[in-house]
Amino acid sequence: MTNTAQTQSHIIDGKMLAEKIKGDLKIEVDAFIAKGLRQPGLAVVLVGEDPASHLYVKNKINSCKKVGIHSVLKQLDKDVSMEEVKDCLRKLNEDEAIDGILVQLPLPKHLNEEEILDIMDPSKDADGLHPYNLGSLVQGKPGLRPCTPLGIISLLEHYKVELSGAQAVVIGRSKLVGKPIALLLMEKNATVKVCHSRTKDLADEVRKADILVVAMGKGKFVKADWIKKGAVVIDVGIHHERKADGMSLIYGDVDFEPSAKVASLITPVPGGVGPMTVTQLLCNTIYAYKKRMGLN
Ligand code: NAP
């Protein structure tokens, strides 16, 4: 991304909004403490040595500190058994000081992700990925929602994007992003089409979108000439590339520079959706805390 693009007003600033929300959360947490209530608590379960996962977890724990959430890191060996992970979650379910639990994904291959998430108390599911919470999303009932989709809705609302009646296209149908963002957009009265690897003419579908959410995990796949003039483009993809000079390059699923000339609003990578994901994890922890404390 060039500096010119960065300074353009139609580049969505996820970092700025994430900082603002964290500031608001800190005020809220300070008020709980001033009333003599306990601190909200988030536990993060991290299995194995994956450097990217370690970095994400460090970032989440630092963010907790910034807003006054007490955080606990449960670091488990890469060869840990299913039973040991489940035991760890059972203890956190019972822990009165913990309001939110997050299992950092992906888990090593020998662990069954679904079985592990099922063990978690749904009222402490800070990532909103427990079947109970995904079910409540489908039913349109209140509950904990997956963080990245929540962050996207927050960005769209902050930038006053009209969702009701808009034609939205989502590329990707994962449990983490594609499916929940499609449901949340539908909840906001957008007309939603979900595309995936078997979609026949992806470019043609994208051309119809007033709002385009791309979560496909394919770097710079979506081209500028697929995008309708004036569309709002949300790029969820994150790709890291180590260049020959040792510098690292980060980019998304959308070919950003040319697409920014066509879109009316567009998220950069980095600095768009990513910072909002971590912030929504904090929002979910506070939501769970307030429910447990009878504050909402
Ligand atoms: P995922 O589980 O791998 O899902 C990718 C989706 O894209 C699938 O539904 C797949 O279709 C679809 N897809 C793949 N190739 C396609 C193609 N050529 N045409 C149309 N659809 C295609 O990925 P995910 O977990 O949703 O994540 C997507 C990206 O977002 C990744 O880069 C990930 O790192 C990033 N991400 C970022 C954040 C953040 O905070 N910024 C959070 C989560 C994820 P099929 O279902 O048919 O296979």
Coordinates of N, CA, C and O and ligand atoms in Angstrom, one line a residue, residues 56 147-149 170-179 194-199 202 214-219 221 226 235-239 251-253 269 272-278, ligand 1:
Y56 N -0.1 -14.2 17.8 CA -1.5 -13.7 17.9 C -1.9 -13.7 19.4 O -2.6 -12.8 19.8
C147 N -15.7 -13.4 16.3 CA -15.1 -12.1 16.4 C -14.8 -11.3 15.1 O -15.1 -10.1 14.9
T148 N -14.3 -12.0 14.0 CA -14.0 -11.3 12.8 C -15.3 -10.8 12.1 O -15.4 -9.6 11.8
P149 N -16.4 -11.6 12.0 CA -17.6 -11.1 11.4 C -18.2 -9.9 12.3 O -18.7 -9.0 11.7
V170 N -20.5 -12.5 -0.4 CA -19.4 -13.0 0.6 C -18.7 -14.1 -0.2 O -19.3 -15.0 -0.7
I171 N -17.3 -13.9 -0.3 CA -16.6 -15.0 -0.9 C -16.0 -15.8 0.3 O -15.2 -15.3 1.0
G172 N -16.4 -17.1 0.4 CA -15.9 -18.0 1.5 C -17.1 -18.4 2.3 O -18.0 -17.6 2.5
R173 N -17.0 -19.7 2.8 CA -18.2 -20.2 3.5 C -17.7 -20.9 4.8 O -18.2 -22.0 5.2
S174 N -16.6 -20.4 5.4 CA -16.0 -21.1 6.6 C -16.9 -20.8 7.8 O -17.7 -19.8 7.8
K175 N -16.7 -21.6 8.8 CA -17.5 -21.4 10.0 C -17.0 -20.2 10.8 O -17.7 -19.5 11.5
L176 N -15.7 -19.9 10.5 CA -15.0 -18.8 11.2 C -15.4 -17.4 10.7 O -15.6 -16.4 11.4
V177 N -15.6 -17.3 9.3 CA -15.8 -16.0 8.7 C -17.1 -16.0 7.8 O -18.0 -15.3 8.0
G178 N -17.0 -16.8 6.7 CA -17.9 -16.7 5.6 C -19.4 -16.9 6.1 O -20.2 -16.0 5.8
K179 N -19.7 -18.0 6.7 CA -21.1 -18.3 7.1 C -21.6 -17.3 8.1 O -22.6 -16.7 7.9
V194 N -23.6 -16.0 -1.1 CA -22.3 -16.6 -0.6 C -21.7 -17.4 -1.8 O -22.3 -18.3 -2.4
C195 N -20.4 -17.1 -2.1 CA -19.7 -17.7 -3.1 C -18.6 -18.6 -2.5 O -18.1 -18.3 -1.4
H196 N -18.2 -19.6 -3.3 CA -17.1 -20.6 -2.8 C -16.4 -21.1 -3.9 O -16.6 -20.7 -5.1
S197 N -15.6 -22.2 -3.7 CA -14.7 -22.7 -4.7 C -15.5 -23.3 -5.9 O -14.9 -23.5 -7.0
R198 N -16.7 -23.7 -5.7 CA -17.5 -24.3 -6.8 C -18.4 -23.2 -7.5 O -19.2 -23.6 -8.4
T199 N -18.3 -22.0 -7.1 CA -19.1 -20.9 -7.7 C -18.7 -20.8 -9.2 O -17.5 -20.7 -9.5
L202 N -17.2 -16.4 -10.7 CA -17.0 -15.6 -9.5 C -17.0 -14.1 -9.8 O -17.6 -13.3 -9.1
V214 N -14.5 -10.5 1.3 CA -13.7 -11.6 0.7 C -12.9 -12.3 1.9 O -12.1 -11.7 2.5
A215 N -13.2 -13.6 2.0 CA -12.5 -14.4 3.0 C -12.2 -15.7 2.4 O -12.8 -16.7 2.7
M216 N -11.3 -15.7 1.5 CA -11.0 -17.0 0.7 C -9.6 -17.5 1.0 O -9.3 -18.7 0.6
G217 N -8.7 -16.7 1.5 CA -7.4 -17.2 1.8 C -6.5 -17.4 0.5 O -5.6 -18.2 0.5
K218 N -6.8 -16.5 -0.5 CA -6.0 -16.6 -1.8 C -5.5 -15.2 -2.1 O -6.3 -14.3 -2.4
G219 N -4.2 -15.0 -2.0 CA -3.7 -13.6 -2.1 C -4.0 -12.9 -3.4 O -3.8 -13.5 -4.4
F221 N -6.4 -12.3 -5.1 CA -7.2 -13.1 -6.1 C -8.3 -12.2 -6.7 O -8.6 -12.3 -7.9
W226 N -13.3 -6.6 -11.3 CA -14.5 -7.4 -10.9 C -15.4 -6.5 -10.0 O -16.6 -6.9 -9.8
D235 N -11.8 -6.8 3.0 CA -10.8 -7.8 2.7 C -10.4 -8.5 4.0 O -9.7 -7.9 4.8
V236 N -10.7 -9.8 4.2 CA -10.4 -10.5 5.4 C -9.1 -11.2 5.3 O -8.4 -11.4 6.3
G237 N -8.7 -11.6 4.1 CA -7.5 -12.4 3.9 C -6.2 -11.8 4.5 O -6.1 -10.6 4.5
I238 N -5.3 -12.6 5.0 CA -4.0 -12.2 5.5 C -3.0 -13.1 4.9 O -3.0 -14.3 5.1
H239 N -2.0 -12.5 4.2 CA -0.9 -13.3 3.6 C 0.4 -12.7 4.0 O 0.6 -11.4 3.8
Y251 N -0.3 -8.8 2.7 CA -1.4 -8.4 1.8 C -2.6 -9.3 2.0 O -2.6 -10.3 2.7
G252 N -3.7 -8.9 1.3 CA -5.0 -9.6 1.5 C -5.4 -10.4 0.3 O -4.6 -10.7 -0.6
D253 N -6.7 -10.7 0.3 CA -7.3 -11.5 -0.8 C -7.6 -10.6 -2.0 O -8.0 -11.1 -3.1
V269 N -4.9 -4.2 4.1 CA -4.3 -5.3 4.9 C -2.8 -5.0 4.9 O -2.2 -4.9 3.8
G272 N -7.0 -3.2 8.6 CA -8.4 -3.1 8.3 C -9.1 -4.0 9.3 O -9.4 -3.6 10.4
V273 N -9.4 -5.2 8.8 CA -10.2 -6.2 9.6 C -9.4 -6.7 10.8 O -10.0 -6.9 11.9
G274 N -8.2 -7.0 10.6 CA -7.3 -7.7 11.7 C -7.4 -7.0 13.0 O -7.8 -7.7 14.0
P275 N -7.2 -5.7 13.2 CA -7.2 -5.1 14.5 C -8.6 -5.2 15.2 O -8.8 -5.3 16.4
M276 N -9.7 -5.3 14.3 CA -11.0 -5.3 14.8 C -11.3 -6.7 15.4 O -12.1 -6.9 16.4
T277 N -10.7 -7.8 14.9 CA -10.9 -9.1 15.4 C -10.5 -9.2 16.8 O -11.2 -9.7 17.7
V278 N -9.3 -8.7 17.2 CA -8.8 -8.8 18.6 C -9.7 -8.0 19.5 O -10.1 -8.4 20.6
Ligands
NAP1 P1 -11.0 -21.2 5.0 O1 -11.6 -21.9 6.1 O2 -9.8 -21.8 4.2 O3 -12.1 -20.9 3.9 C1 -11.8 -20.3 2.6 C2 -13.1 -20.2 1.8 O4 -12.8 -19.6 0.6 C3 -13.8 -21.6 1.5 O5 -15.2 -21.5 1.7 C4 -13.4 -21.8 0.1 O6 -14.4 -22.5 -0.7 C5 -13.3 -20.4 -0.5 N1 -12.5 -20.4 -1.7 C6 -11.2 -20.8 -1.7 N2 -10.7 -20.7 -3.0 C7 -11.7 -20.1 -3.7 C8 -11.9 -19.7 -5.1 N3 -10.9 -19.9 -6.0 N4 -13.1 -19.2 -5.4 C9 -14.1 -19.0 -4.6 N5 -14.0 -19.4 -3.3 C10 -12.8 -19.9 -2.8 O7 -10.5 -19.7 5.4 P2 -11.0 -18.7 6.6 O8 -10.7 -19.3 7.9 O9 -12.4 -18.3 6.3 O10 -10.1 -17.5 6.3 C11 -10.0 -16.8 5.0 C12 -8.8 -15.8 5.0 O11 -9.1 -14.9 6.1 C13 -7.5 -16.4 5.4 O12 -6.5 -15.7 4.6 C14 -7.3 -16.2 6.8 O13 -5.9 -16.1 7.2 C15 -8.0 -14.8 7.0 N6 -8.5 -14.5 8.3 C16 -8.3 -13.3 8.8 C17 -8.8 -12.9 10.0 C18 -8.5 -11.5 10.5 O14 -8.7 -11.2 11.6 N7 -8.2 -10.6 9.6 C19 -9.6 -13.8 10.7 C20 -9.9 -15.0 10.2 C21 -9.3 -15.4 9.0 P3 -14.8 -24.1 -0.3 O15 -15.7 -24.0 0.9 O16 -15.6 -24.5 -1.5 O17 -13.6 -24.8 -0.1

